[in-house]
Every structure is written in structure tokens, then in C-alpha cells.
């Protein structure tokens, strides 16, 4: 497997710390609004990476956070709190906003056949870990307290600019022009680990800490959750290119200062999806969501297919014209696969040969368009029986996840499924708020409909009784 590593700016052989096992961390959404299809392009690339690694035989443990606190509108610790902004916009509490948009995000993931990572953690559930880390950073002089907030001192970090390759002088110009100067910082790019003094008096989410009541900065969340769930060494960390600076740069600085050694070996970043006017955003023009695409008559998988046709490191321009082409091509491809007869024997030798071709395409820095070419090569191969073709493509679809062998296109979960998932989330929130009466009522209500909830360490599942 070869992967482009942002850290070293080249394509490298992928060698995990522990043979056969991959520890992977992917930054999750800030749940103050719907995800736009640009955000979801990043999650599609991460999904392919996870499933592709499994296809190669690795045992992958993937963790993702849900940012429900601490992310300000400017990545440089200034501006309004994104969650508070969302709550104000909709006249709801931050908890309600987080809950609503987390569910919406999961629905988008399901619609796009993006498998939910094994471990998904809310940032607000790990406050003790951040406090423990910040205490050590303060003890070892990597951090300082100024005007009540705790800051990380970037001048103490080893090679702070190694991931971004940015020149500190260039950044200084940027600071003067765009970032509101925080006079409490020693260096303009020092970042907040813990906010106690802030201009957001109505902050709903706050916790007691050795430095006063407050809340964590955005960056410490990913370092903390990764440390807690994956330990001291990480193989792959992913996100969109906008995460390289400052978010991932700051994650590296604080994690390595805390751990006292190198933390993550491979940093993989997906290029952006832009609209025809430039960068995609949630505030300008038409807000492109998966639901909007569904409303306009597309299947979410048309969009997944559209993404897979280009390389994750190339920026991609979205247009309905290009999506129409993707939709038609996918439909033709699926019809071809579905018209194959399924009787007879599978040619194992050919099956294995094409599996290797597919692995090879994936191993070339996740070359998804080449992976799709292998699908066409299989269909064109006149020496293959129909059933062999069908079985090979069914196998590839474990990674591509385009429902190539599924008769009815899966657009959305059934209404009942949706209702159950919503109730499970509601019950989880009730328990978190110590409203056990409500939690029991939800459980009994579902049981009366023949749905039995089963609580496991990984979360709640259900069975029909
Ligand atoms: P956010 O919810 O803003 O924290 O972003 C969620 C993910 O989407 C992050 O990994 C971002 O890097 C990524 N992202 C943001 N904008 C885009 C875009 N236009 N295209 C692709 N990925 C994006
Ligand atoms: Zn992150």
C-alpha cells in the first residue's frame, strides 16, 4: 500500500506500527448545521480508505469525534462559538442542536453508504481527559495561563510547521490581516487549550476545571479522544485539506508534547469540493446537502460515484451537469451488473487475479478511478462467465459501496428504522441528562411496538420480538 503523506509531502509505503493492524483517526463534523456535500466528500474518501485497508487484510480500528463544543467560527480561536451560533439561529439549546445535526449527519452517512466508524465519540464526553492532558502540558511548560485562558506555546513545540510546510513569516502577514489579535497570547499562533474567560457569556456547555469554569479548545478534543481510544501511537490521521493548518498542526504540537514522542506516522488529506463560484460554504448560495440532491431526484450514491471518479487529492468542481453524467453512467453500470446471470461456477483463478488488480489500484494512493476501471475490465472480459463477473463485482462493492449488485437502490432507511434510530438517540440523551424516567418510557414505547432495545458497551442496538 502506498499513500501520500502530508507530513513528508510524498507518496510512501504504508507500514503500520503493529503488523496487520491499523489505528485510524478521522476528524468528525462540527454539528451546528447540516453537512454540505463538500464535507461529505472527505468522509467518502475516508470510508474508501478504511474499507480498502480491510480489503487488503488489515484489521482497522477507526475513531471519529463529533465536535459539539469549542469550535469557533475562526480556526484561530476568535469569532463566535459555532454551536452557540447554531443554537441562536434556531432558538434551541446547544444540546438540542448537537443532537439534531448529529442525527442528520448519521443519516447522510447511511445514505451515502459511508460506514459509521467503530468508535464515535462526542467531544463533550471526554472533558476529564483534556483536563489531564492540559495539566501535564502546563507542568512541563508547554502551556501557560494568560488572562484566565490556558494557551499552548507554539514556540516550545518541536518543528511546529512541519505538517503545513508554512513559513512563519507568511503566517504573520495573514495574522495581521485576518485574525483578530488576542492580546493574551505570547505568539499570535498560540492556541487555546481551555477557555475560561470568553466573550460568550451564554455558553451552555461548561465544566469545572483547575483553571475555573470553562470549556476546551477545539484542537485538544481530537488529541484527547485519539489518546483515550487508540493509545499513544496512531497510524493514520485524516481530514480535509483545510484541517492541515491550524487544526492538525496544533493536534501534533500538543499530542507530541504530551506524549514525549512522535504520535502519528501518516497524515492523509482530501482536497476540497468546490462549487462553480469557488469554495463551498454553508452560508452562501444554494446550500448543497444530500437531502437537496434527493429532492432533485438524484440518489446519494450518484454523488458517491461522482466523487469516486476523481482522485481524492484533486480538488473537484461540483455541477449538476457532472452529477447527471455520473447518475447516467452509474445506472448503466448497475443495469449491466444486474443483467448478469447468477448460475454456474465461479472461476477462482480469475477471481483472485482481478482481486489483485483491484488491490493494486487501491494501493496506488487510493486510485478510485482506476478501481472503477477494473470493474469495467471485468465486465468486458469475454473469458469470464457471468457468475464470475457478478461475484467479483459483488466483492469489489465491499469497498466501492455503490450497491452495484442490489436491485432496489437504497436511498433512505425505512421509516420504521429511522424512527427507531431517532428514539435510541433520544433515550441516550435522556440517560445522559439523568432523566431515567424518560429513558424507560422510550424503551417501553418501542417494546410495545415489538422492538426490543439491547444495551451493549458499544451502544444500543435493537431486535424485533
Ligand atoms: P467541519 O464540520 O467544518 O469541521 O468539517 C468536516 C470535514 O469536512 C473536515 O474534515 C473538513 O476538512 C472537511 N471539509 C470542509 N469543507 C470541505 C470541502 N469544501 N470539500 C471537502 N471537504 C471539506
Ligand atoms: Zn480533529
Short mmCIF file of C-alpha atoms and ligand atoms in Angstrom, two decimals:
data_model
loop_
_atom_site.label_atom_id
_atom_site.label_comp_id
_atom_site.label_asym_id
_atom_site.label_seq_id
_atom_site.Cartn_x
_atom_site.Cartn_y
_atom_site.Cartn_z
CA UNK A 1 0.00 0.00 0.00
CA UNK A 2 1.34 3.42 -0.94
CA UNK A 3 -0.13 6.61 0.42
CA UNK A 4 0.58 10.29 0.04
CA UNK A 5 1.77 11.53 3.43
CA UNK A 6 1.24 15.25 4.01
CA UNK A 7 3.87 15.09 6.73
CA UNK A 8 6.69 14.21 4.33
CA UNK A 9 4.99 15.53 1.17
CA UNK A 10 5.49 12.34 -0.80
CA UNK A 11 3.90 9.02 -1.61
CA UNK A 12 5.27 6.42 0.77
CA UNK A 13 4.94 2.72 1.59
CA UNK A 14 2.37 2.33 4.31
CA UNK A 15 3.77 0.40 7.27
CA UNK A 16 1.59 0.36 10.39
CA UNK A 17 3.11 0.29 13.87
CA UNK A 18 1.72 -3.15 14.57
CA UNK A 19 1.74 -5.70 11.78
CA UNK A 20 -1.70 -6.24 10.28
CA UNK A 21 -3.38 -3.62 12.43
CA UNK A 22 -4.26 -0.03 11.61
CA UNK A 23 -5.21 2.66 14.07
CA UNK A 24 -7.01 5.40 12.20
CA UNK A 25 -8.42 8.71 13.42
CA UNK A 26 -10.69 10.89 11.32
CA UNK A 27 -11.86 14.34 12.38
CA UNK A 28 -15.64 14.42 12.62
CA UNK A 29 -18.17 17.14 11.92
CA UNK A 30 -18.95 20.23 13.93
CA UNK A 31 -22.65 19.63 14.46
CA UNK A 32 -24.03 23.16 14.27
CA UNK A 33 -25.60 22.71 10.85
CA UNK A 34 -26.17 20.13 8.12
CA UNK A 35 -23.03 18.79 6.46
CA UNK A 36 -22.67 20.06 2.90
CA UNK A 37 -21.70 17.64 0.16
CA UNK A 38 -18.16 19.07 0.29
CA UNK A 39 -17.75 17.90 3.88
CA UNK A 40 -19.15 14.56 2.84
CA UNK A 41 -16.58 14.19 0.06
CA UNK A 42 -13.96 13.98 2.81
CA UNK A 43 -15.95 11.29 4.64
CA UNK A 44 -16.37 9.29 1.41
CA UNK A 45 -12.59 9.27 0.86
CA UNK A 46 -12.03 8.18 4.48
CA UNK A 47 -14.65 5.43 4.10
CA UNK A 48 -12.89 4.09 0.99
CA UNK A 49 -9.56 4.22 2.81
CA UNK A 50 -10.90 2.27 5.78
CA UNK A 51 -12.70 -0.34 3.67
CA UNK A 52 -9.78 -0.62 1.22
CA UNK A 53 -7.35 -1.31 4.05
CA UNK A 54 -9.70 -4.03 5.29
CA UNK A 55 -9.84 -5.43 1.76
CA UNK A 56 -6.04 -5.67 1.88
CA UNK A 57 -6.42 -7.70 5.08
CA UNK A 58 -5.72 -5.11 7.77
CA UNK A 59 -7.67 -5.04 10.99
CA UNK A 60 -8.70 -1.37 11.15
CA UNK A 61 -9.82 0.46 14.28
CA UNK A 62 -11.22 3.82 13.29
CA UNK A 63 -12.23 6.57 15.66
CA UNK A 64 -14.17 9.72 14.84
CA UNK A 65 -15.19 12.61 17.07
CA UNK A 66 -18.34 14.69 16.99
CA UNK A 67 -17.40 18.31 17.72
CA UNK A 68 -20.16 19.69 19.91
CA UNK A 69 -18.13 22.26 21.83
CA UNK A 70 -15.19 24.61 21.46
CA UNK A 71 -15.05 25.24 17.68
CA UNK A 72 -15.15 28.96 16.98
CA UNK A 73 -16.09 30.47 13.64
CA UNK A 74 -12.45 31.32 13.02
CA UNK A 75 -9.96 28.48 13.34
CA UNK A 76 -7.64 30.97 15.07
CA UNK A 77 -9.70 30.94 18.30
CA UNK A 78 -11.67 34.04 17.52
CA UNK A 79 -15.21 34.71 16.40
CA UNK A 80 -18.38 33.21 17.75
CA UNK A 81 -18.76 29.65 19.06
CA UNK A 82 -20.19 27.69 16.12
CA UNK A 83 -22.57 25.68 18.32
CA UNK A 84 -23.85 28.77 20.14
CA UNK A 85 -24.36 30.43 16.76
CA UNK A 86 -26.41 27.45 15.56
CA UNK A 87 -28.48 27.46 18.76
CA UNK A 88 -29.20 31.17 18.43
CA UNK A 89 -30.12 30.79 14.76
CA UNK A 90 -32.73 28.16 15.58
CA UNK A 91 -33.87 29.25 19.03
CA UNK A 92 -32.78 25.93 20.57
CA UNK A 93 -30.26 24.84 23.16
CA UNK A 94 -26.77 23.80 22.15
CA UNK A 95 -27.62 20.24 23.25
CA UNK A 96 -30.67 20.14 21.00
CA UNK A 97 -28.67 21.49 18.07
CA UNK A 98 -25.88 18.96 18.61
CA UNK A 99 -28.36 16.11 18.88
CA UNK A 100 -30.34 17.13 15.81
CA UNK A 101 -27.36 17.67 13.50
CA UNK A 102 -25.54 14.56 14.72
CA UNK A 103 -28.56 12.52 13.67
CA UNK A 104 -28.73 14.37 10.35
CA UNK A 105 -25.06 13.61 9.78
CA UNK A 106 -25.57 9.90 10.51
CA UNK A 107 -28.47 9.85 8.07
CA UNK A 108 -26.25 11.40 5.38
CA UNK A 109 -23.58 8.79 6.10
CA UNK A 110 -26.12 5.97 5.81
CA UNK A 111 -27.50 7.38 2.57
CA UNK A 112 -24.01 7.59 1.08
CA UNK A 113 -23.11 4.07 2.26
CA UNK A 114 -20.40 5.55 4.48
CA UNK A 115 -19.96 3.02 7.26
CA UNK A 116 -20.06 4.55 10.71
CA UNK A 117 -16.65 4.22 12.38
CA UNK A 118 -16.50 1.60 15.12
CA UNK A 119 -15.85 4.30 17.69
CA UNK A 120 -17.64 7.64 17.53
CA UNK A 121 -17.17 9.97 20.47
CA UNK A 122 -18.71 13.29 21.38
CA UNK A 123 -16.13 15.90 22.28
CA UNK A 124 -18.18 16.90 25.34
CA UNK A 125 -17.92 13.37 26.79
CA UNK A 126 -14.14 13.50 27.37
CA UNK A 127 -13.54 16.59 29.45
CA UNK A 128 -11.53 14.72 32.12
CA UNK A 129 -9.04 13.53 29.51
CA UNK A 130 -8.48 17.06 28.16
CA UNK A 131 -8.00 18.37 31.69
CA UNK A 132 -5.45 15.66 32.44
CA UNK A 133 -3.53 16.45 29.25
CA UNK A 134 -3.62 20.20 29.81
CA UNK A 135 -2.36 19.78 33.38
CA UNK A 136 0.68 17.89 32.09
CA UNK A 137 1.29 20.47 29.34
CA UNK A 138 1.24 23.19 31.99
CA UNK A 139 3.52 21.22 34.33
CA UNK A 140 6.05 20.74 31.55
CA UNK A 141 5.89 24.36 30.45
CA UNK A 142 4.37 23.76 27.04
CA UNK A 143 1.32 25.72 28.11
CA UNK A 144 0.68 28.90 30.04
CA UNK A 145 -2.21 30.72 31.64
CA UNK A 146 -2.95 34.21 30.49
CA UNK A 147 -6.00 36.27 31.41
CA UNK A 148 -7.68 33.10 32.67
CA UNK A 149 -7.39 31.05 29.47
CA UNK A 150 -4.87 28.25 29.03
CA UNK A 151 -2.77 28.53 25.86
CA UNK A 152 -0.30 26.23 24.13
CA UNK A 153 3.00 27.97 23.49
CA UNK A 154 3.90 27.03 19.91
CA UNK A 155 7.50 28.21 20.33
CA UNK A 156 8.01 25.18 22.63
CA UNK A 157 6.83 22.68 20.02
CA UNK A 158 9.40 20.75 18.07
CA UNK A 159 9.14 21.75 14.42
CA UNK A 160 5.68 23.32 14.68
CA UNK A 161 5.40 23.99 10.93
CA UNK A 162 6.43 20.51 9.71
CA UNK A 163 2.95 19.40 8.62
CA UNK A 164 1.82 22.55 6.86
CA UNK A 165 5.23 23.44 5.45
CA UNK A 166 4.15 27.03 6.08
CA UNK A 167 6.58 29.81 6.59
CA UNK A 168 6.05 31.59 9.92
CA UNK A 169 6.67 34.99 8.27
CA UNK A 170 3.92 34.38 5.69
CA UNK A 171 1.60 33.44 8.50
CA UNK A 172 2.36 36.61 10.38
CA UNK A 173 1.10 38.63 7.42
CA UNK A 174 -2.06 36.52 7.46
CA UNK A 175 -2.48 37.13 11.18
CA UNK A 176 -2.36 40.86 10.85
CA UNK A 177 -4.83 40.86 8.02
CA UNK A 178 -7.41 38.32 9.02
CA UNK A 179 -7.21 37.19 12.61
CA UNK A 180 -8.45 39.29 15.44
CA UNK A 181 -5.43 39.69 17.66
CA UNK A 182 -5.72 38.09 21.08
CA UNK A 183 -3.51 40.18 23.38
CA UNK A 184 -3.30 37.34 25.91
CA UNK A 185 -1.20 35.18 23.60
CA UNK A 186 2.59 35.19 23.70
CA UNK A 187 2.80 34.30 19.99
CA UNK A 188 -0.04 35.06 17.56
CA UNK A 189 -0.39 31.37 16.66
CA UNK A 190 -0.54 30.08 20.22
CA UNK A 191 -3.87 28.37 20.61
CA UNK A 192 -6.39 27.93 23.37
CA UNK A 193 -6.43 24.64 25.27
CA UNK A 194 -9.05 25.75 27.78
CA UNK A 195 -11.31 28.78 27.68
CA UNK A 196 -12.37 30.28 30.98
CA UNK A 197 -12.55 33.93 30.10
CA UNK A 198 -14.53 34.36 26.96
CA UNK A 199 -16.89 36.77 25.48
CA UNK A 200 -19.58 34.10 25.22
CA UNK A 201 -21.45 34.67 28.42
CA UNK A 202 -24.33 32.47 27.38
CA UNK A 203 -22.16 29.41 26.81
CA UNK A 204 -24.36 26.41 27.69
CA UNK A 205 -21.66 23.78 27.77
CA UNK A 206 -19.15 24.44 30.51
CA UNK A 207 -17.33 22.40 33.10
CA UNK A 208 -15.35 22.90 36.24
CA UNK A 209 -11.59 22.73 35.81
CA UNK A 210 -8.45 23.59 37.81
CA UNK A 211 -8.47 26.91 35.91
CA UNK A 212 -12.09 27.80 36.54
CA UNK A 213 -15.37 27.01 34.85
CA UNK A 214 -14.95 26.87 31.11
CA UNK A 215 -14.70 24.63 28.08
CA UNK A 216 -11.99 23.03 25.95
CA UNK A 217 -10.50 24.42 22.76
CA UNK A 218 -11.33 22.61 19.54
CA UNK A 219 -7.91 21.09 18.85
CA UNK A 220 -7.43 19.31 22.19
CA UNK A 221 -10.60 17.30 21.55
CA UNK A 222 -9.11 15.21 18.76
CA UNK A 223 -5.80 14.70 20.56
CA UNK A 224 -7.67 13.67 23.71
CA UNK A 225 -10.12 11.28 22.07
CA UNK A 226 -7.40 9.70 19.95
CA UNK A 227 -5.19 9.18 23.03
CA UNK A 228 -8.04 7.72 25.05
CA UNK A 229 -9.34 5.35 22.37
CA UNK A 230 -6.24 4.48 20.34
CA UNK A 231 -3.37 4.94 22.76
CA UNK A 232 -0.02 6.63 22.28
CA UNK A 233 0.66 5.66 18.66
CA UNK A 234 -1.52 6.38 15.69
CA UNK A 235 -1.01 5.07 12.15
CA UNK A 236 -3.26 7.31 10.04
CA UNK A 237 -4.94 10.62 10.70
CA UNK A 238 -7.30 12.07 8.06
CA UNK A 239 -9.30 15.17 7.31
CA UNK A 240 -9.90 17.71 4.59
CA UNK A 241 -7.02 19.93 3.44
CA UNK A 242 -8.37 22.87 5.45
CA UNK A 243 -7.59 20.85 8.58
CA UNK A 244 -3.83 20.85 7.90
CA UNK A 245 -3.42 24.30 9.42
CA UNK A 246 -4.06 25.10 12.16
CA UNK A 247 -6.10 22.11 13.40
CA UNK A 248 -3.83 19.17 12.63
CA UNK A 249 -0.70 21.24 13.17
CA UNK A 250 -1.95 22.01 16.68
CA UNK A 251 -3.01 18.42 17.31
CA UNK A 252 0.55 17.29 16.55
CA UNK A 253 2.11 20.00 18.73
CA UNK A 254 0.05 19.21 21.82
CA UNK A 255 -0.06 15.40 21.40
CA UNK A 256 3.70 15.09 20.90
CA UNK A 257 4.41 17.48 23.77
CA UNK A 258 2.09 15.44 25.99
CA UNK A 259 3.35 12.02 24.89
CA UNK A 260 7.02 12.93 24.62
CA UNK A 261 7.42 11.13 21.28
CA UNK A 262 6.21 11.08 17.67
CA UNK A 263 2.50 10.42 17.55
CA UNK A 264 1.12 9.70 14.07
CA UNK A 265 3.06 8.47 11.05
CA UNK A 266 0.70 9.11 8.11
CA UNK A 267 -1.37 12.24 7.57
CA UNK A 268 -3.86 11.97 4.70
CA UNK A 269 -5.89 14.91 3.45
CA UNK A 270 -8.73 15.07 0.98
CA UNK A 271 -8.90 18.01 -1.44
CA UNK A 272 -11.99 20.17 -1.41
CA UNK A 273 -15.15 20.03 -3.41
CA UNK A 274 -15.87 23.50 -4.74
CA UNK A 275 -18.93 24.91 -6.38
CA UNK A 276 -18.68 26.82 -9.63
CA UNK A 277 -18.19 30.09 -7.76
CA UNK A 278 -15.25 28.80 -5.68
CA UNK A 279 -15.21 27.38 -2.16
CA UNK A 280 -18.29 25.54 -0.97
CA UNK A 281 -19.87 27.05 2.09
CA UNK A 282 -22.91 26.70 4.30
CA UNK A 283 -23.77 30.36 4.16
CA UNK A 284 -23.52 31.42 0.55
CA UNK A 285 -25.61 30.45 -2.47
CA UNK A 286 -27.52 27.17 -2.58
CA UNK A 287 -26.66 25.07 0.48
CA UNK A 288 -25.81 21.76 -1.14
CA UNK A 289 -26.89 18.88 1.06
CA UNK A 290 -27.60 15.23 0.38
CA UNK A 291 -31.29 15.89 1.08
CA UNK A 292 -31.31 18.59 -1.58
CA UNK A 293 -29.84 16.14 -4.10
CA UNK A 294 -32.53 13.59 -3.16
CA UNK A 295 -35.21 16.28 -3.58
CA UNK A 296 -33.84 16.98 -7.05
CA UNK A 297 -34.20 13.31 -7.99
CA UNK A 298 -30.66 12.02 -7.51
CA UNK A 299 -29.68 9.03 -5.44
CA UNK A 300 -27.00 9.79 -2.82
CA UNK A 301 -24.96 7.06 -4.48
CA UNK A 302 -24.87 9.10 -7.71
CA UNK A 303 -22.89 11.61 -5.69
CA UNK A 304 -20.65 8.91 -4.19
CA UNK A 305 -19.96 7.65 -7.73
CA UNK A 306 -19.26 11.22 -8.89
CA UNK A 307 -16.63 11.52 -6.12
CA UNK A 308 -15.02 8.16 -6.85
CA UNK A 309 -14.38 9.16 -10.45
CA UNK A 310 -11.76 11.65 -9.38
CA UNK A 311 -8.71 11.31 -7.16
CA UNK A 312 -9.17 12.39 -3.56
CA UNK A 313 -6.16 14.70 -3.74
CA UNK A 314 -7.51 16.67 -6.70
CA UNK A 315 -9.97 19.41 -6.00
CA UNK A 316 -13.27 18.81 -7.68
CA UNK A 317 -15.89 21.21 -9.01
CA UNK A 318 -19.50 20.30 -8.43
CA UNK A 319 -22.10 20.94 -11.12
CA UNK A 320 -25.47 19.37 -11.79
CA UNK A 321 -24.23 18.61 -15.30
CA UNK A 322 -21.41 16.46 -13.97
CA UNK A 323 -23.76 14.83 -11.48
CA UNK A 324 -26.16 13.98 -14.33
CA UNK A 325 -23.32 12.25 -16.17
CA UNK A 326 -22.40 10.32 -13.02
CA UNK A 327 -26.05 9.34 -12.47
CA UNK A 328 -26.46 8.01 -16.03
CA UNK A 329 -23.15 6.17 -16.00
CA UNK A 330 -23.89 4.55 -12.65
CA UNK A 331 -27.34 3.48 -13.83
CA UNK A 332 -25.89 1.85 -16.95
CA UNK A 333 -23.19 0.14 -14.91
CA UNK A 334 -25.67 -1.18 -12.36
CA UNK A 335 -28.02 -2.42 -15.10
CA UNK A 336 -25.14 -4.28 -16.73
CA UNK A 337 -24.21 -5.95 -13.46
CA UNK A 338 -27.81 -6.81 -12.64
CA UNK A 339 -28.35 -8.38 -16.06
CA UNK A 340 -25.62 -10.96 -15.41
CA UNK A 341 -26.90 -14.48 -14.86
CA UNK A 342 -26.02 -15.88 -11.49
CA UNK A 343 -25.88 -19.62 -12.28
CA UNK A 344 -22.82 -21.75 -12.75
CA UNK A 345 -19.37 -21.98 -11.22
CA UNK A 346 -17.04 -19.19 -10.20
CA UNK A 347 -13.61 -19.22 -11.80
CA UNK A 348 -11.43 -18.86 -8.69
CA UNK A 349 -8.23 -18.19 -10.57
CA UNK A 350 -9.77 -15.25 -12.43
CA UNK A 351 -11.50 -14.08 -9.27
CA UNK A 352 -8.15 -13.90 -7.49
CA UNK A 353 -6.45 -12.26 -10.45
CA UNK A 354 -8.98 -9.42 -10.51
CA UNK A 355 -8.89 -9.08 -6.74
CA UNK A 356 -5.18 -8.40 -7.07
CA UNK A 357 -5.81 -5.80 -9.83
CA UNK A 358 -8.34 -4.07 -7.58
CA UNK A 359 -5.99 -4.13 -4.60
CA UNK A 360 -3.24 -2.77 -6.79
CA UNK A 361 -5.39 0.20 -7.91
CA UNK A 362 -6.34 0.96 -4.31
CA UNK A 363 -2.73 0.62 -3.18
CA UNK A 364 -1.67 3.34 -5.60
CA UNK A 365 -2.61 6.11 -3.20
CA UNK A 366 -6.33 5.17 -3.29
CA UNK A 367 -6.77 5.44 -7.05
CA UNK A 368 -10.56 5.16 -7.10
CA UNK A 369 -10.97 5.86 -10.82
CA UNK A 370 -8.54 3.01 -11.53
CA UNK A 371 -10.56 0.79 -9.16
CA UNK A 372 -13.65 1.60 -11.26
CA UNK A 373 -11.69 0.79 -14.43
CA UNK A 374 -11.07 -2.69 -13.02
CA UNK A 375 -14.87 -3.09 -12.68
CA UNK A 376 -15.23 -2.27 -16.40
CA UNK A 377 -12.35 -4.61 -17.27
CA UNK A 378 -14.17 -7.43 -15.51
CA UNK A 379 -17.38 -6.72 -17.39
CA UNK A 380 -15.53 -6.61 -20.72
CA UNK A 381 -13.55 -9.83 -20.18
CA UNK A 382 -15.07 -12.33 -22.62
CA UNK A 383 -13.34 -15.26 -20.93
CA UNK A 384 -15.29 -14.75 -17.73
CA UNK A 385 -18.59 -16.43 -17.02
CA UNK A 386 -21.44 -14.18 -15.92
CA UNK A 387 -21.44 -15.57 -12.43
CA UNK A 388 -17.70 -14.95 -12.03
CA UNK A 389 -18.17 -11.36 -13.14
CA UNK A 390 -21.05 -10.94 -10.74
CA UNK A 391 -19.18 -12.40 -7.78
CA UNK A 392 -16.07 -10.32 -8.44
CA UNK A 393 -18.07 -7.09 -8.64
CA UNK A 394 -20.03 -8.02 -5.53
CA UNK A 395 -16.68 -8.41 -3.81
CA UNK A 396 -15.34 -5.05 -5.04
CA UNK A 397 -18.51 -3.39 -3.83
CA UNK A 398 -17.44 -4.10 -0.24
CA UNK A 399 -15.09 -1.17 -0.82
CA UNK A 400 -16.85 0.88 -3.50
CA UNK A 401 -20.23 0.62 -1.74
CA UNK A 402 -22.22 1.68 -4.80
CA UNK A 403 -24.90 -1.01 -4.39
CA UNK A 404 -23.81 -2.42 -7.76
CA UNK A 405 -25.48 -5.76 -7.12
CA UNK A 406 -28.53 -4.52 -5.30
CA UNK A 407 -31.77 -4.43 -7.23
CA UNK A 408 -33.52 -1.57 -5.49
CA UNK A 409 -31.42 1.48 -4.86
CA UNK A 410 -31.15 2.26 -1.18
CA UNK A 411 -31.91 5.92 -0.73
CA UNK A 412 -33.07 6.26 2.81
CA UNK A 413 -33.64 3.98 5.75
CA UNK A 414 -37.20 2.72 6.08
CA UNK A 415 -39.49 4.95 8.13
CA UNK A 416 -39.58 2.43 10.97
CA UNK A 417 -35.79 2.13 11.01
CA UNK A 418 -35.50 5.90 11.10
CA UNK A 419 -37.95 6.16 13.96
CA UNK A 420 -36.12 3.52 15.99
CA UNK A 421 -32.75 5.20 15.48
CA UNK A 422 -34.18 8.55 16.50
CA UNK A 423 -35.71 7.04 19.63
CA UNK A 424 -32.40 5.36 20.53
CA UNK A 425 -30.64 8.73 20.27
CA UNK A 426 -33.40 10.41 22.33
CA UNK A 427 -33.02 7.76 25.02
CA UNK A 428 -29.25 8.15 25.05
CA UNK A 429 -29.66 11.88 25.60
CA UNK A 430 -32.25 11.28 28.32
CA UNK A 431 -29.86 8.96 30.15
CA UNK A 432 -27.06 11.47 29.80
CA UNK A 433 -29.32 14.09 31.36
CA UNK A 434 -30.14 11.58 34.12
CA UNK A 435 -33.78 11.56 33.02
CA UNK A 436 -34.13 7.81 33.56
CA UNK A 437 -37.92 8.02 33.64
CA UNK A 438 -37.96 9.30 30.05
CA UNK A 439 -35.32 6.74 29.03
CA UNK A 440 -37.51 3.91 30.39
CA UNK A 441 -40.60 5.32 28.71
CA UNK A 442 -38.85 5.34 25.35
CA UNK A 443 -37.72 1.74 25.87
CA UNK A 444 -41.26 0.63 26.82
CA UNK A 445 -42.83 2.55 23.96
CA UNK A 446 -40.62 0.71 21.46
CA UNK A 447 -41.20 -2.63 23.18
CA UNK A 448 -44.95 -2.14 22.80
CA UNK A 449 -44.28 -1.91 19.04
CA UNK A 450 -42.29 -5.15 19.13
CA UNK A 451 -38.84 -3.51 19.16
CA UNK A 452 -36.57 -4.63 21.98
CA UNK A 453 -33.58 -2.42 22.76
CA UNK A 454 -30.32 -4.08 23.68
CA UNK A 455 -27.69 -2.04 25.52
CA UNK A 456 -24.11 -3.07 24.81
CA UNK A 457 -20.76 -1.49 25.60
CA UNK A 458 -20.61 -0.23 22.01
CA UNK A 459 -24.04 1.40 22.20
CA UNK A 460 -27.67 0.42 21.83
CA UNK A 461 -28.93 -1.95 19.14
CA UNK A 462 -32.37 -3.50 18.72
CA UNK A 463 -34.17 -6.65 17.69
CA UNK A 464 -37.67 -7.33 16.50
CA UNK A 465 -39.52 -9.53 19.04
P1 LIG B 1 -16.40 20.71 9.79
O1 LIG B 1 -17.78 20.17 10.04
O2 LIG B 1 -16.39 22.12 9.30
O3 LIG B 1 -15.49 20.52 10.98
O4 LIG B 1 -15.78 19.88 8.58
C1 LIG B 1 -15.89 18.49 8.46
C2 LIG B 1 -14.90 17.93 7.46
O5 LIG B 1 -15.16 18.43 6.13
C3 LIG B 1 -13.44 18.31 7.75
O6 LIG B 1 -12.64 17.14 7.59
C4 LIG B 1 -13.11 19.34 6.70
O7 LIG B 1 -11.73 19.32 6.40
C5 LIG B 1 -13.94 18.88 5.52
N1 LIG B 1 -14.30 19.92 4.54
C6 LIG B 1 -14.71 21.19 4.77
N2 LIG B 1 -15.04 21.82 3.62
C7 LIG B 1 -14.83 20.93 2.62
C8 LIG B 1 -14.98 20.96 1.18
N3 LIG B 1 -15.43 22.03 0.54
N4 LIG B 1 -14.65 19.84 0.48
C9 LIG B 1 -14.20 18.73 1.12
N5 LIG B 1 -14.07 18.62 2.46
C10 LIG B 1 -14.36 19.70 3.21
ZN1 LIG B 2 -9.69 16.91 14.54
#
